[in-house]
Every structure is written in structure tokens, then in C-alpha cells.
Coordinates of C-alpha atoms in Angstrom, one line a residue:
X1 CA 0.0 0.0 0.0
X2 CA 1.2 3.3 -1.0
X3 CA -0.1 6.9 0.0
X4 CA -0.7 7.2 -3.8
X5 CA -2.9 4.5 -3.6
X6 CA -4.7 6.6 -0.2
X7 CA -4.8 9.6 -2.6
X8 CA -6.5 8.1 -5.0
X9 CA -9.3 6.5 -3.2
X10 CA -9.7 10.2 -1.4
X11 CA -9.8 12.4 -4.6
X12 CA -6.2 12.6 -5.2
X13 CA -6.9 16.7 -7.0
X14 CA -10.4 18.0 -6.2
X15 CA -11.6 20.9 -4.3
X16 CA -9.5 20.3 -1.2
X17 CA -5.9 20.3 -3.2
X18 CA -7.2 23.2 -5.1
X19 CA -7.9 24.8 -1.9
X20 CA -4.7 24.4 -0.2
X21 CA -2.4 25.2 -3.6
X22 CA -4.3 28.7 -3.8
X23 CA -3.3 29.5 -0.1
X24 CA -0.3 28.4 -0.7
X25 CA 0.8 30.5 -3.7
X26 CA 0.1 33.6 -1.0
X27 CA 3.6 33.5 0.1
X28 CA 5.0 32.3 -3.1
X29 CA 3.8 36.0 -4.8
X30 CA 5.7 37.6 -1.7
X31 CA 8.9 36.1 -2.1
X32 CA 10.3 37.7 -5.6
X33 CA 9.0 40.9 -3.7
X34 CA 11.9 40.5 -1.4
X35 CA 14.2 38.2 -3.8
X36 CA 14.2 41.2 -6.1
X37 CA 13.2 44.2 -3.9
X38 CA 16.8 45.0 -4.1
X39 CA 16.2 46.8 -7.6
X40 CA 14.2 49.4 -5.7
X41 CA 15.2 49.4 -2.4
X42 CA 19.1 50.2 -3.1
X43 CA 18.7 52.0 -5.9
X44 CA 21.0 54.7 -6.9
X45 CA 19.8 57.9 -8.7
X46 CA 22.2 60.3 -10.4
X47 CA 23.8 62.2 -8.0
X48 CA 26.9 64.5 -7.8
X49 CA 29.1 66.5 -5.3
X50 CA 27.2 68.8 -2.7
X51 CA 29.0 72.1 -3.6
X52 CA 29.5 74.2 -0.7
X53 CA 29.2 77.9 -0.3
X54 CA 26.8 77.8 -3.2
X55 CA 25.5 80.9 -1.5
X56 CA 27.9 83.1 -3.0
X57 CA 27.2 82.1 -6.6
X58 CA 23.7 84.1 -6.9
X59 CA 24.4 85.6 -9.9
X60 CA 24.8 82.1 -11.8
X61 CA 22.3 79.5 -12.9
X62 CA 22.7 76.0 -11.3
X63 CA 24.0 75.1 -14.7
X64 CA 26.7 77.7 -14.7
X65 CA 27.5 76.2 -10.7
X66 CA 27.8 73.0 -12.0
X67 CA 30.1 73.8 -15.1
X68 CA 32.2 75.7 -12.3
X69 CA 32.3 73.1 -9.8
X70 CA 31.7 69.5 -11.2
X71 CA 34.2 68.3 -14.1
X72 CA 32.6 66.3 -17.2
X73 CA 32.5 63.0 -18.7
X74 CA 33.7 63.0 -22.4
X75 CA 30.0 62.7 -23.3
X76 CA 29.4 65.6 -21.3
X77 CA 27.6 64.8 -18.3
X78 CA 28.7 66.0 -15.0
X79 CA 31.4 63.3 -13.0
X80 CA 29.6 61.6 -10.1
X81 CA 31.9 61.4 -7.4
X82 CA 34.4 64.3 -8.5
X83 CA 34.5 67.9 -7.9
X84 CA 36.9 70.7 -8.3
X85 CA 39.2 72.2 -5.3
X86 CA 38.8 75.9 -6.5
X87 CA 35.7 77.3 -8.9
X88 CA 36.7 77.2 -12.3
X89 CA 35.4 80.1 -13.6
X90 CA 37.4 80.2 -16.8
X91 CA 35.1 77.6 -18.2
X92 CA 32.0 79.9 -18.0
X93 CA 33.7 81.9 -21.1
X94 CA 34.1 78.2 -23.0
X95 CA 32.4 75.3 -21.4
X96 CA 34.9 73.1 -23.7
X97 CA 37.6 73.6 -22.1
X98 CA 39.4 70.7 -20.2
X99 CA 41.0 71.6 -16.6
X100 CA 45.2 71.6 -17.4
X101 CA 46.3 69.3 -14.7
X102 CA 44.1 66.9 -12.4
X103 CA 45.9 68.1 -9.4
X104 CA 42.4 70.5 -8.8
X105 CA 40.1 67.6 -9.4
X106 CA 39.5 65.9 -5.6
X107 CA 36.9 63.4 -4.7
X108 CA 33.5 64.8 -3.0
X109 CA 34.3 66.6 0.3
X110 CA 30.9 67.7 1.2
X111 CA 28.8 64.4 0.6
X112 CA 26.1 64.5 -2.7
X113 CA 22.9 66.2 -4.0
X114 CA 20.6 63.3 -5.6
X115 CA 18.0 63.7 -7.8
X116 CA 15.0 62.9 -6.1
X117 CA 12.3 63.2 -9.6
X118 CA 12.1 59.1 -9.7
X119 CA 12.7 58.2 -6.0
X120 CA 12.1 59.8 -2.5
X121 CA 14.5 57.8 -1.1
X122 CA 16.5 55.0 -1.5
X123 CA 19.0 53.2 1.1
X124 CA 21.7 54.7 -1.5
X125 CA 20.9 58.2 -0.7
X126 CA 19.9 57.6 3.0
X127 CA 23.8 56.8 3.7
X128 CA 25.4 57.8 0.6
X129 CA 26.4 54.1 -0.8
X130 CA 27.7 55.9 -3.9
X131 CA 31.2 56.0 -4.6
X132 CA 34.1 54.5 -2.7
X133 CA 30.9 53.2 -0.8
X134 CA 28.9 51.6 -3.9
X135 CA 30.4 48.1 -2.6
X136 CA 28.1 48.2 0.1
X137 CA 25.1 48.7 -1.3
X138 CA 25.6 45.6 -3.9
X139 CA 26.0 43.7 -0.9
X140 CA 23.0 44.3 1.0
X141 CA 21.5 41.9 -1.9
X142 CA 24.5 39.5 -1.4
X143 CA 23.6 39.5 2.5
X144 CA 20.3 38.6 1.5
X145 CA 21.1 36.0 -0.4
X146 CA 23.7 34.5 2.5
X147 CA 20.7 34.1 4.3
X148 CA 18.6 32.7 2.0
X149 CA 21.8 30.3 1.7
X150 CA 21.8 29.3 5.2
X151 CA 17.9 28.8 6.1
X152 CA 17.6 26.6 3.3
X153 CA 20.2 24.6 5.6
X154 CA 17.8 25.3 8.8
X155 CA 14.3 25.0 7.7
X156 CA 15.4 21.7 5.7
X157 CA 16.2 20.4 8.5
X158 CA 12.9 21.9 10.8
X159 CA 10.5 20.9 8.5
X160 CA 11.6 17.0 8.7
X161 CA 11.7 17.3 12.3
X162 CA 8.6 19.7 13.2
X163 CA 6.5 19.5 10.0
X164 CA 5.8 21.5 7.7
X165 CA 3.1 23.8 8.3
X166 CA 4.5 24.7 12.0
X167 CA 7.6 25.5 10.1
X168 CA 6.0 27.6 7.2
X169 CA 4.2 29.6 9.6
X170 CA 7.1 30.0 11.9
X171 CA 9.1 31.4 8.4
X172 CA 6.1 33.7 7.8
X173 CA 6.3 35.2 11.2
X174 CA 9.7 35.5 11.3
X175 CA 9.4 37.5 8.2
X176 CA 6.9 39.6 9.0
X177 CA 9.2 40.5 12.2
X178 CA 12.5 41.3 10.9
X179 CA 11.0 42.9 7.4
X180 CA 9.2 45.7 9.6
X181 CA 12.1 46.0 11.4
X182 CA 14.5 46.1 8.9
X183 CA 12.1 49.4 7.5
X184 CA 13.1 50.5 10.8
X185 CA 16.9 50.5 10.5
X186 CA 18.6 53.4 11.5
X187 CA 22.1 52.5 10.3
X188 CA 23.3 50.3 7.2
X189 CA 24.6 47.7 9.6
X190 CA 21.4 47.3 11.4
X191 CA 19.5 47.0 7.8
X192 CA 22.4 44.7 6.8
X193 CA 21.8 42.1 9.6
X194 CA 18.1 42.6 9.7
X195 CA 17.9 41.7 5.3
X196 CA 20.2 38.7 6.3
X197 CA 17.3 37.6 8.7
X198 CA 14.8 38.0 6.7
X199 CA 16.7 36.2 4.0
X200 CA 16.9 33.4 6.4
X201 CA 13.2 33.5 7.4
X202 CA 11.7 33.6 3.6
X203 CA 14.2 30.5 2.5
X204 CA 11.9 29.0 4.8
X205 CA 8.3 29.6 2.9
X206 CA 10.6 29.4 -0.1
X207 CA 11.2 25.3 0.8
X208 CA 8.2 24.6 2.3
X209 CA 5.6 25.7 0.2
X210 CA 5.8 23.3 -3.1
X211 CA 6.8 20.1 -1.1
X212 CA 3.5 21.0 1.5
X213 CA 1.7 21.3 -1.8
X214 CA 3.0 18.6 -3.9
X215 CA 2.4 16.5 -1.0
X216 CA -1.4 16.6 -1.2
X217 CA -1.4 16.4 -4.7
X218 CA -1.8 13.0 -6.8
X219 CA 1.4 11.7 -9.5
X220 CA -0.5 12.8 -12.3
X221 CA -1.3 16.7 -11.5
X222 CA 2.3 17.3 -10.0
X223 CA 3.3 18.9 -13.1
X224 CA 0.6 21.5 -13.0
X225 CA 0.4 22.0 -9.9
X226 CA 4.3 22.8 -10.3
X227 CA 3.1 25.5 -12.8
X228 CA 0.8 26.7 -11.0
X229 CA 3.0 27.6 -7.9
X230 CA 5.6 28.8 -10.3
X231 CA 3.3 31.2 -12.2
X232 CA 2.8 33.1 -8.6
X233 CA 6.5 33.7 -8.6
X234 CA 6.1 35.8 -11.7
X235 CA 2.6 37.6 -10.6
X236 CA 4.6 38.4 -7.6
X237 CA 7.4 39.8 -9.7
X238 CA 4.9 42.4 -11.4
X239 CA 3.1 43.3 -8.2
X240 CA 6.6 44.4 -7.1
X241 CA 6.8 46.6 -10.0
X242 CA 3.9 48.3 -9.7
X243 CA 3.8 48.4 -5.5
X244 CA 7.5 50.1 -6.0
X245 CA 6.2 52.2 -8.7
X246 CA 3.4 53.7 -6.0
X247 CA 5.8 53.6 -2.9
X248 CA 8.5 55.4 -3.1
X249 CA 10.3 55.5 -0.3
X250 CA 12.5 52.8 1.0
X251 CA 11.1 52.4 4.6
X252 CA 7.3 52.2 3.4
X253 CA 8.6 50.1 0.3
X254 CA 9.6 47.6 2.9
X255 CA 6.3 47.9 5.0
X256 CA 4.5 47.1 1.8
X257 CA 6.2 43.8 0.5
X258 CA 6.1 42.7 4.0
X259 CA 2.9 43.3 4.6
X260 CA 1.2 40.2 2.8
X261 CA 2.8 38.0 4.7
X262 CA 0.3 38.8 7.4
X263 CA -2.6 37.2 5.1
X264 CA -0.7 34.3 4.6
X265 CA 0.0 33.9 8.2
X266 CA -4.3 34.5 8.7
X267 CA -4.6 31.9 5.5
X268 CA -2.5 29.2 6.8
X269 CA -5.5 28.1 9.1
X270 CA -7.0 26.7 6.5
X271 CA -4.0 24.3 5.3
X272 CA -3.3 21.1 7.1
X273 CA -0.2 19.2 8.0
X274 CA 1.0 16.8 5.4
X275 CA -0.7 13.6 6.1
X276 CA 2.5 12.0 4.7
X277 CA 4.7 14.0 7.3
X278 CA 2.5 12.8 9.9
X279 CA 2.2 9.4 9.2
X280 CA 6.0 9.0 8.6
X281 CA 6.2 10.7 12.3
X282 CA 3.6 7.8 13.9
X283 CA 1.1 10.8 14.2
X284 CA -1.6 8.5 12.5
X285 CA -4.6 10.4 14.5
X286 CA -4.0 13.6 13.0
X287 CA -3.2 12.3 9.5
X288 CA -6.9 10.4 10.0
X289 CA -8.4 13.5 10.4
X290 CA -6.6 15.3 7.9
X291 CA -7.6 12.5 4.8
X292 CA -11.0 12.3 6.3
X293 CA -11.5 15.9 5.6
X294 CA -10.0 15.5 2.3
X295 CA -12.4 12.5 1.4
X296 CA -15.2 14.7 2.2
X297 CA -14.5 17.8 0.3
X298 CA -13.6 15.8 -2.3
X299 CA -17.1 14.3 -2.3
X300 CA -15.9 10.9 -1.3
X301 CA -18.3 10.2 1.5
X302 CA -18.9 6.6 1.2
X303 CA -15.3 5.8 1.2
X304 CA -14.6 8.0 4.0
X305 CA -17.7 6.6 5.8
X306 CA -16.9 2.6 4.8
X307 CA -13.0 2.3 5.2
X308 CA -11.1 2.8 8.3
X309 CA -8.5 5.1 7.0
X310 CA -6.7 4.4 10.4
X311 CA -5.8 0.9 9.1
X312 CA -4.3 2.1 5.4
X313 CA -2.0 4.7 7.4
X314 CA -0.6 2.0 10.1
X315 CA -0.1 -0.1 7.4
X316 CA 2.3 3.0 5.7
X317 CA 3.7 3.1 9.1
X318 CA 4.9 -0.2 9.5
X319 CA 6.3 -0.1 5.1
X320 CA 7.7 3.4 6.2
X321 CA 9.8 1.5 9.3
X322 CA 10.8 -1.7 7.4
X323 CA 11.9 0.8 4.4
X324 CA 13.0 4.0 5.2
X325 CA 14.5 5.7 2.3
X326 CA 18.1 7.7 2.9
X327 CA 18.1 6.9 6.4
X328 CA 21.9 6.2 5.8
X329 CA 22.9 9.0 3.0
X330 CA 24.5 11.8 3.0
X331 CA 25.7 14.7 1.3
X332 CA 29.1 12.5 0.5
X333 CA 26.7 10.1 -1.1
X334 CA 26.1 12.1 -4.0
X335 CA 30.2 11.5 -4.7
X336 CA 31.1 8.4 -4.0
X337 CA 30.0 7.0 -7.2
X338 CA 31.4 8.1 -10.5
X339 CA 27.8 8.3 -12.6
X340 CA 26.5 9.8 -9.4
X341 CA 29.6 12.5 -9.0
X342 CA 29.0 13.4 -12.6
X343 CA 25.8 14.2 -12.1
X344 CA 26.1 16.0 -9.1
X345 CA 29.1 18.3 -10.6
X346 CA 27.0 18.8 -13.8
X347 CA 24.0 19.6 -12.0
X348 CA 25.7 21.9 -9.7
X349 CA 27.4 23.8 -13.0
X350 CA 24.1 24.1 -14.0
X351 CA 22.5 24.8 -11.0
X352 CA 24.9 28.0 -10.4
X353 CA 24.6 29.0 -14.3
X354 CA 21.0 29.3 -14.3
X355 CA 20.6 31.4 -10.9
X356 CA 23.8 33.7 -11.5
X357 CA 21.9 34.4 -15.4
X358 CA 18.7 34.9 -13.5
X359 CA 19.6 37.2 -10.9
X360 CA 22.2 38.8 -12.9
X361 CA 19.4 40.0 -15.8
X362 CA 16.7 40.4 -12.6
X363 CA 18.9 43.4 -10.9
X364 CA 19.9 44.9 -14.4
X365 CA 16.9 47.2 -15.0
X366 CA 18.5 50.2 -16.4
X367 CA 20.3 48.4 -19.0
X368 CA 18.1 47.3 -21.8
X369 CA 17.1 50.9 -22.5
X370 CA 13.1 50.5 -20.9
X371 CA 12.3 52.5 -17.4
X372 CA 12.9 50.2 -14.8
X373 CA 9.3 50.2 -13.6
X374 CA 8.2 48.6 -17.3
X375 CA 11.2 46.3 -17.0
X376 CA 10.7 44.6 -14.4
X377 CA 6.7 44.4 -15.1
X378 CA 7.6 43.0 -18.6
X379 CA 10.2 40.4 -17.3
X380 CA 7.5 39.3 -15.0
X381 CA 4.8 38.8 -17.7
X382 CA 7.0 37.0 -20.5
X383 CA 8.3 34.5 -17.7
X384 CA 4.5 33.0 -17.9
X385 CA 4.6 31.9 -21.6
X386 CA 8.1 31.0 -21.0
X387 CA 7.4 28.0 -18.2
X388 CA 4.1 27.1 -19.8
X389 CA 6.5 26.3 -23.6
X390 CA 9.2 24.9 -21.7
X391 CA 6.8 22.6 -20.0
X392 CA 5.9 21.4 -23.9
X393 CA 9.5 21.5 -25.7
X394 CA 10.8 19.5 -22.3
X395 CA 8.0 16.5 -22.9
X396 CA 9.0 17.0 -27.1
X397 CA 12.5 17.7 -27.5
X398 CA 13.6 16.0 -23.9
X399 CA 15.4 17.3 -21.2
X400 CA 18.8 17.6 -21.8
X401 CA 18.4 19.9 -25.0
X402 CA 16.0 21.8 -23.3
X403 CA 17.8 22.5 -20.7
X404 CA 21.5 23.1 -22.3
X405 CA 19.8 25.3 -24.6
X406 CA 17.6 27.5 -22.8
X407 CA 21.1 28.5 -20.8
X408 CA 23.2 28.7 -24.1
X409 CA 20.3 31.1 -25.2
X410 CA 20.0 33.5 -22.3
X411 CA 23.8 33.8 -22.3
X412 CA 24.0 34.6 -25.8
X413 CA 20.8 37.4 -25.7
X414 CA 23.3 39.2 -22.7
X415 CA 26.2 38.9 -25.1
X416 CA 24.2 40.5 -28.2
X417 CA 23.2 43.4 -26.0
X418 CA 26.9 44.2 -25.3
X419 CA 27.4 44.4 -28.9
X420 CA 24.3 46.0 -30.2
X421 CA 25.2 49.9 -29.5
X422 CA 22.8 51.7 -27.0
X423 CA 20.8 54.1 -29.3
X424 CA 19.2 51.2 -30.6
X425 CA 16.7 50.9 -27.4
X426 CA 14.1 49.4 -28.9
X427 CA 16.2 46.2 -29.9
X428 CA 18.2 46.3 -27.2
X429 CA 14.7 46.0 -25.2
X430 CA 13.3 43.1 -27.0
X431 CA 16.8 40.7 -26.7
X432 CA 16.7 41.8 -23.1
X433 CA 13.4 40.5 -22.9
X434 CA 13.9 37.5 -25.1
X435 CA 16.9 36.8 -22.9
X436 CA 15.0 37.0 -19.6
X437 CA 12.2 34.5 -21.3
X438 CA 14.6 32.2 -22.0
X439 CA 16.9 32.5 -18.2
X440 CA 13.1 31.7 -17.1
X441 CA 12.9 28.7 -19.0
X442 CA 16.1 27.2 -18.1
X443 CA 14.9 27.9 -14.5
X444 CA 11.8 25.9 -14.9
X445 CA 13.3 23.3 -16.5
X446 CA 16.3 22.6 -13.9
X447 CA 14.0 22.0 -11.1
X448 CA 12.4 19.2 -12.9
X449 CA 15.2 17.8 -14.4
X450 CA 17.6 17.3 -11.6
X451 CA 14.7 15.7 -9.2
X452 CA 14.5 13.0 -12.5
X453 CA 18.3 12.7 -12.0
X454 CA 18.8 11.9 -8.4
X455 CA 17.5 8.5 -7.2
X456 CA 14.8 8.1 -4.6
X457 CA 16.9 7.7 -1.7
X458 CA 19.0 10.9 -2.6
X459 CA 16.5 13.0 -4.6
X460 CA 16.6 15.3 -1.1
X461 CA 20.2 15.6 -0.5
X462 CA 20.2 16.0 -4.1
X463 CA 17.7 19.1 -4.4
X464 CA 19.5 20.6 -1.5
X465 CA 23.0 20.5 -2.5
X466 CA 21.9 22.3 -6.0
X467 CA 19.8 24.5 -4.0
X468 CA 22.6 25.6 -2.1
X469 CA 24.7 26.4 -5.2
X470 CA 22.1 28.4 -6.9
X471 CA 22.1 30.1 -3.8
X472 CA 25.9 30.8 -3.7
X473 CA 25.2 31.7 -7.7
X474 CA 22.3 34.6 -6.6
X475 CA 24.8 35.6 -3.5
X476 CA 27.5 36.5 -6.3
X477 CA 25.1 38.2 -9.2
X478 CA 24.8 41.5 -7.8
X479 CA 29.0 41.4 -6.9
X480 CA 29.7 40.9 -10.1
X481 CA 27.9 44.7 -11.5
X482 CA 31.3 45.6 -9.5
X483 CA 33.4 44.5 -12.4
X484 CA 32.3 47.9 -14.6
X485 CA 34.7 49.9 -13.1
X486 CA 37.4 47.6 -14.4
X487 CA 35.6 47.9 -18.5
X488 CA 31.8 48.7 -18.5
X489 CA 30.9 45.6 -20.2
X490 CA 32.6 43.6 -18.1
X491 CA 29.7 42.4 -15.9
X492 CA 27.7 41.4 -19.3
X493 CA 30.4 39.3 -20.7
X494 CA 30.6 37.2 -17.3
X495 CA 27.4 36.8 -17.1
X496 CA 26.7 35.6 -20.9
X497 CA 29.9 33.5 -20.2
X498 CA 29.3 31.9 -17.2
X499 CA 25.1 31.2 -19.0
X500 CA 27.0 29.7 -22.1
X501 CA 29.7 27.7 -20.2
X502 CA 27.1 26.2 -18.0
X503 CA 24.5 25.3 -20.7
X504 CA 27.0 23.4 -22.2
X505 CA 27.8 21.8 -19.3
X506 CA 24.2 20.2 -19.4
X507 CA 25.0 17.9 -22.3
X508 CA 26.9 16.1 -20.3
X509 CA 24.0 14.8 -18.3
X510 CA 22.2 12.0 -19.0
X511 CA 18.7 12.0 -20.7
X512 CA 15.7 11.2 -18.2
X513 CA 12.6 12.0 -21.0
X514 CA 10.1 9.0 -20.2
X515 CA 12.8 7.1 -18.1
X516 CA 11.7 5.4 -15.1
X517 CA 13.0 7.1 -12.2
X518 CA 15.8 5.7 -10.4
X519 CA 15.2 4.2 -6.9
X520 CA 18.8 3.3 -5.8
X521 CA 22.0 4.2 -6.1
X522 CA 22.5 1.3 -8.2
X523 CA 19.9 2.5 -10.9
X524 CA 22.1 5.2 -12.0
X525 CA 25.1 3.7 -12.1

């Protein structure tokens, strides 16, 4: 007897599974509004030196201040984070001129003056990460990103011990906690250590939410129920855009994302504990009541009124004690074996290409020529066509191809956009888009494809070791816009690099379309 079997004779996808995957995508729509609030949240306006004195230049325009005080970019535009020593008032006479030496051209001495037309107020201009400092505000998303990295570690481990709904509604609490106060921070350190937190906190709704889900849901609607969760990641991506095109200040941005975790926490009532969970944990009362709930709903009275449910779930116990799967594997496991390692290191590779593409194109708004508002609104909507064709060419052309390709593609649409010159916004826009379609894809498909790899007694270990490296991949995208102040492309050729390097890496995997999947070690090697 297998809980498959259970599902089945309780309405394995009727109202009650329909019910609980709605609730559940609630905190999957808030968790790109904190994976990417970072667009928003740090960004930086233009900005230059605070002039002082500026008092005693009434006679002159603010242009004519500027021309005086702030020397130019080739192009024309006034430096950022440079100012003159003394006025240069010669260049009022001819603008063209170039100052003789650079001995009278210092860094900023008196702080900045943003331009406040798109943004109240950003944690850039709140402590002037510009600069020297612009390292620091990059790596408030990194931070993030750590701690995403680490409570994938903790709430893996919770939500095996405790359960998963405890754990999903601790997650959401602890969100809700350090997100308002992190809107609270007073200095970068405190909104440092308070964005690690809540990184931390979401990684758990981020883990539980599709296994609580998936775990109601019978073999044959797995697939669409993994759409269906995975089209409220990009819903939640355009809500961001339009909640950060309303909210314009920082603090209140973050009271706003945070926000509908609250509903999810009020929601939550209505979901119950898996009855798999429970039943692997000897908690065959709860699970009882939990199926015979489901039976109803699902209009399966007579069953639920004709078979003692009790006996089906002590009989799981007792398989479930004889046979418990990766009771003795580890982490090591996954290389120990030579088919197994190369999977593992392949899948890793891959792993790490697609999230370091993803993130990288996902905190690049500016670049592709749109306003950033319609960016990231558009790379929201063309992600849902992109899962629902990937889902097809995946089940046509396989996996593998799918997969290597998808990557090789979103690399190459960064590369083109390096080469394509900037007036050309309009093309620049759609291969940006095209490219961000396409690093969606390759997302969609890895998440299938490597739990068809693994076997059964390492499909978790599995999952979570390539977790973690994506992790690591999305910890090191928003580092890597760093790299412009070595050649401004820079950033765009690692990224289309590292997406074409790691899509090739996939045809090295094997093929799993229509393949059983593997139970043991031993079916893979």
C-alpha cells in the first residue's frame, strides 16, 4: 500500500488540493517581492558633489555652478563622485575647455545632491552608498542572499523534524518580524543584519511551500500543480513593480512587501499538516483527520464513511519502518560513485549558471534601454509563456536539449546586448526580454530535471545541495555589476559567459525523458 494509492481513493486533486495550492501561492507572490526588492530598495539615482558655499554664486544658474564646480564625462555629463578644489570660472567663457592638470580635481568633500524626480529615497541616498561606498550597497543583496543560503540549511532540517506547516508559519512570522524591522533600521549595519534575517526567514516559505503542496497532490497533477505555484513567482514579480512604482520610499517600500505575509499567516489556518509528514512521524490520529477531511470535500463520502482510514495509514507506518529511504545517506553520497559525481558536478554547474543568469538579468533594469518600472513588469509577464512552452518543448524535444539550450540562449541574448550599441533601445529591449524568457525557462526546467536525476533515496540531498549552489550563484550576481569599473561591459560578458559555459555543461547529463525514475544508487550507475 502506498499513499498514492490513499490519494486516489480520497480524490487525489479535487476541491480540497485546489484549496490548499491557492493558499499556498500567497507566500509564493511575496517572495520575488523580497528576492528582487533589491532593484528598488538600493537603488541609486544620479547624483553629484554637494557644492558648498553655493550661497555666494547668486548671480549664476545652477548650470553655470555646476560647469564651475563638477568636471565632465567625455560625453558631457557631470562626473559623479568628482568635484573641483577651487571654482573654475574660466570655463564659463568656453564650457569646452578641459582643466590643465588633475591636481584640482579631488573626490567629494561635502557628501552628494541626488535627484529625487524618480525616488524619495533610497538606502543609496539615506547613507550615501555611492562612490568609494557603492560596494556596500551591492552587498545588501548578497547578504540577502547568505541568508537565504543558510535557512535553506535550517528550515530543511525543521520541516523534517517539526512538520511543515509549523515551520512555514514560523518562516512567515519570522518574516513579518525582521522585514518591519529592517524598515526601521537606523544604520546600514542594522538593515544589513536585519535583510540577512529575513533572507533566512523567507528560505523557509521558499522550501516549504511546493513540497506541502506537492504532497497533497496526486502523480498525475504534479506537473501542473508545479506551474501553477511557479506562475505566482512571476505575478509576484509584477506586483513588485507596480507596489514600487506607488511607494516610493524605502522604509514604506519595505512595510508594503512585508505586509502580505500577514494574510498568509491569517490563511495558513486553512491548510493542514501533510498527512505523509505525519504518518511517517507515527502521528496516525491527525493524519486520520486530515484525509477524512480530504475525502469529504472531495465528495468521497462513502469511502470515507466505509474504510477505516486508520488501518491504510498503520499499514504506511509499519512499510515506512521496514523501508526507510536515505536513512543512511548523506551529502558525501552524491560523490562516491562516478555516474552519481558526474551528475552531481553537472547539475551543480548548472545549477549555479542558471541562478547567477537569472539574478544577474533580474537586478539589471536600467540596462536594456526601458524604465525600470516597465522592465521589471515586462520580465515578470514573458516569464509565464516561458514555463508554460518549456513545460511542452521538455515532454518533445527532452530534457537535456532543453535545458543546455535555454542557458546557451539567455547567455548569448546578454552577449548581443553588449554588442548592439545603446541608441538602438528598442532592440536592445526586445533581446533583453527575449533573454530573460529564455533564463526563465532554463529555470523551470532545472527544477524538474535534476529531481528526475537523483534517485529516490538521494533526490533530497540532491535538491539541496543544487539548492545551495544556486544560492551561492544569486549571493555573487549582484558582486559581479562591480566589475564595470574595471571595462563597462565587463559584468555582461561574465554573465553571458558563465550562461553559455554552463548550458554546455548540461549535455553532459544524462537523458531522463520518459525514463523510469531511479530508486537506488545502483539504478544510476
Amino acid at each position: 500500500m502506498k499513499f498514492e494509492d490513499l490519494l486516489l481513493e480520497i480524490g487525489g486533486f479535487g476541491r480540497f488540493q485546489i484549496l490548499i495550492l491557492f493558499i499556498l501561492c500567497l507566500p509564493r507572490i511575496n517572495l520575488p517581492m523580497h528576492f528582487l526588492l533589491h532593484n528598488f530598495l538600493a537603488a541609486t539615482p544620479s547624483h553629484h558633489c554637494a557644492i558648498p558655499h553655493q550661497e555666494a554664486f547668486v548671480n549664476l544658474t545652477m548650470e553655470e555652478v555646476l560647469l564651475i564646480s563638477i568636471p565632465r564625462e567625455p560625453d558631457g555629463t557631470f562626473r559623479s563622485c568628482e568635484m573641483f578644489s577651487q571654482p573654475q570660472f574660466h570655463l564659463l567663457l568656453n564650457s569646452s575647455l578641459q582643466p590643465e592638470n588633475n591636481s584640482i580635481i579631488q573626490h567629494c568633500q561635502h557628501g552628494w545632491v541626488y535627484d529625487d524626480s524618480q525616488f524619495t529615497s533610497t538606502i543609496s541616498t539615506q547613507w550615501d552608498l555611492v562612490c568609494e561606498q557603492r560596494g556596500l550597497n551591492q552587498a545588501t543583496a548578497t547578504f540577502f542572499f547568505i541568508g537565504v543560503t543558510m535557512g535553506a540549511v535550517v528550515f530543511g532540517y525543521l520541516s523534517d523534524r517539526f512538520g511543515r506547516k509549523a515551520m512555514l508559519l514560523l518562516s512567515l512570522v519570522c518574516s513579518v518580524i525582521f522585514g518591519m524591522l529592517s524598515a526601521a533600521s537606523v544604520s546600514y549595519s542594522m538593515l544589513a543584519i536585519l535583510r540577512t534575517l529575513t533572507g533566512v526567514a523567507l528560505s523557509g516559505v521558499s522550501l516549504i511551500v511546493l513540497p506541502l503542496g506537492m504532497e497533497w497532490v496526486d502523480i498525475q497533477h504534479r506537473t501542473f500543480s508545479g506551474i501553477l505555484t511557479s506562475i505566482f513567482w512571476s505575478i509576484g514579480n509584477m506586483l513588485l513593480a507596480m507596489v514600487a512604482y506607488l511607494v516610493r520610499e524605502w522604509h514604506w517600500l519595505l512595510v508594503a512587501v512585508t505586509g502580505p505575509c500577514l494574510l498568509s499567516i491569517v490563511c495558513l489556518w486553512w491548510v493542514p499538516e501533510s498527512a505523509r509528514w505525519l504518518i511517517a512521524n507515527g502521528k496516525v490520529k491527525q493524519a486520520h483527520r486530515h484525509l477524512l477531511r480530504c475525502a469529504r470535500m472531495n465528495g468521497r463520502k462513502d469511502f470515507a464513511e466505509d474504510v477505516p482510514l486508520t488501518t491504510y495509514a498503520q499499514r504506511i507506518v509499519l512499510q515506512w519502518q521496514h523501508k526507510k529511504p536515505g536513512g543512511s545517506y548523506s551529502y558525501i553520497s552524491l560523490f562516491r560513485t562516478p555516474v552519481l559525481r558526474k551528475i552531481s558536478l553537472c547539475s551543480g554547474a548548472v545549477w549555479f549558471g542558471v541562478a547567477f543568469s537569472y539574478y544577474g538579468m533580474s537586478m539589471n533594469l536600467t540596462g536594456f534601454g526601458l524604465n525600470m518600472y516597465l522592465s521589471q513588469f515586462v520580465f515578470g509577464v514573458i516569464e509565464i509563456p516561458a514555463k508554460m512552452i518549456m513545460y511542452v518543448v521538455m515532454n518533445r524535444a527532452g530534457r537535456r536539449q532543453s535545458q543546455a539550450w535555454a542557458l546557451i540562449l539567455t547567455g548569448l541574448c546578454i552577449g548581443a546586448n553588449v554588442i548592439i550599441p545603446k541608441s538602438f533601445t528598442s532592440l536592445r529591449s526586445v533581446v533583453a526580454i527575449m533573454g530573460k524568457g529564455f533564463s526563465e525557462a532554463a529555470f523551470t526546467a532545472v527544477f524538474l530535471y535534476t529531481s528526475e536525476l537523483y534517485p529516490t533515496v538521494l533526490r533530497q540531498n540532491g535538491m539541496g545541495y543544487t539548492s545551495f549552489v544556486a544560492r551561492l550563484g544569486g549571493a555573487l550576481a549582484p558582486l559581479v555589476f562591480l566589475l564595470d569599473e574595471v571595462w563597462r561591459s565587463l559584468p555582461e560578458v561574465t554573465y553571458c559567459g558563465v550562461a553559455v559555459c554552463c548550458g554546455s555543461v548540461a549535455f553532459l547529463l544524462p537523458e531522463t525523458l520518459n525514463a523510469h525514475l531511479p530508486e537506488g544508487i545502483e539504478d544510476v550507475e
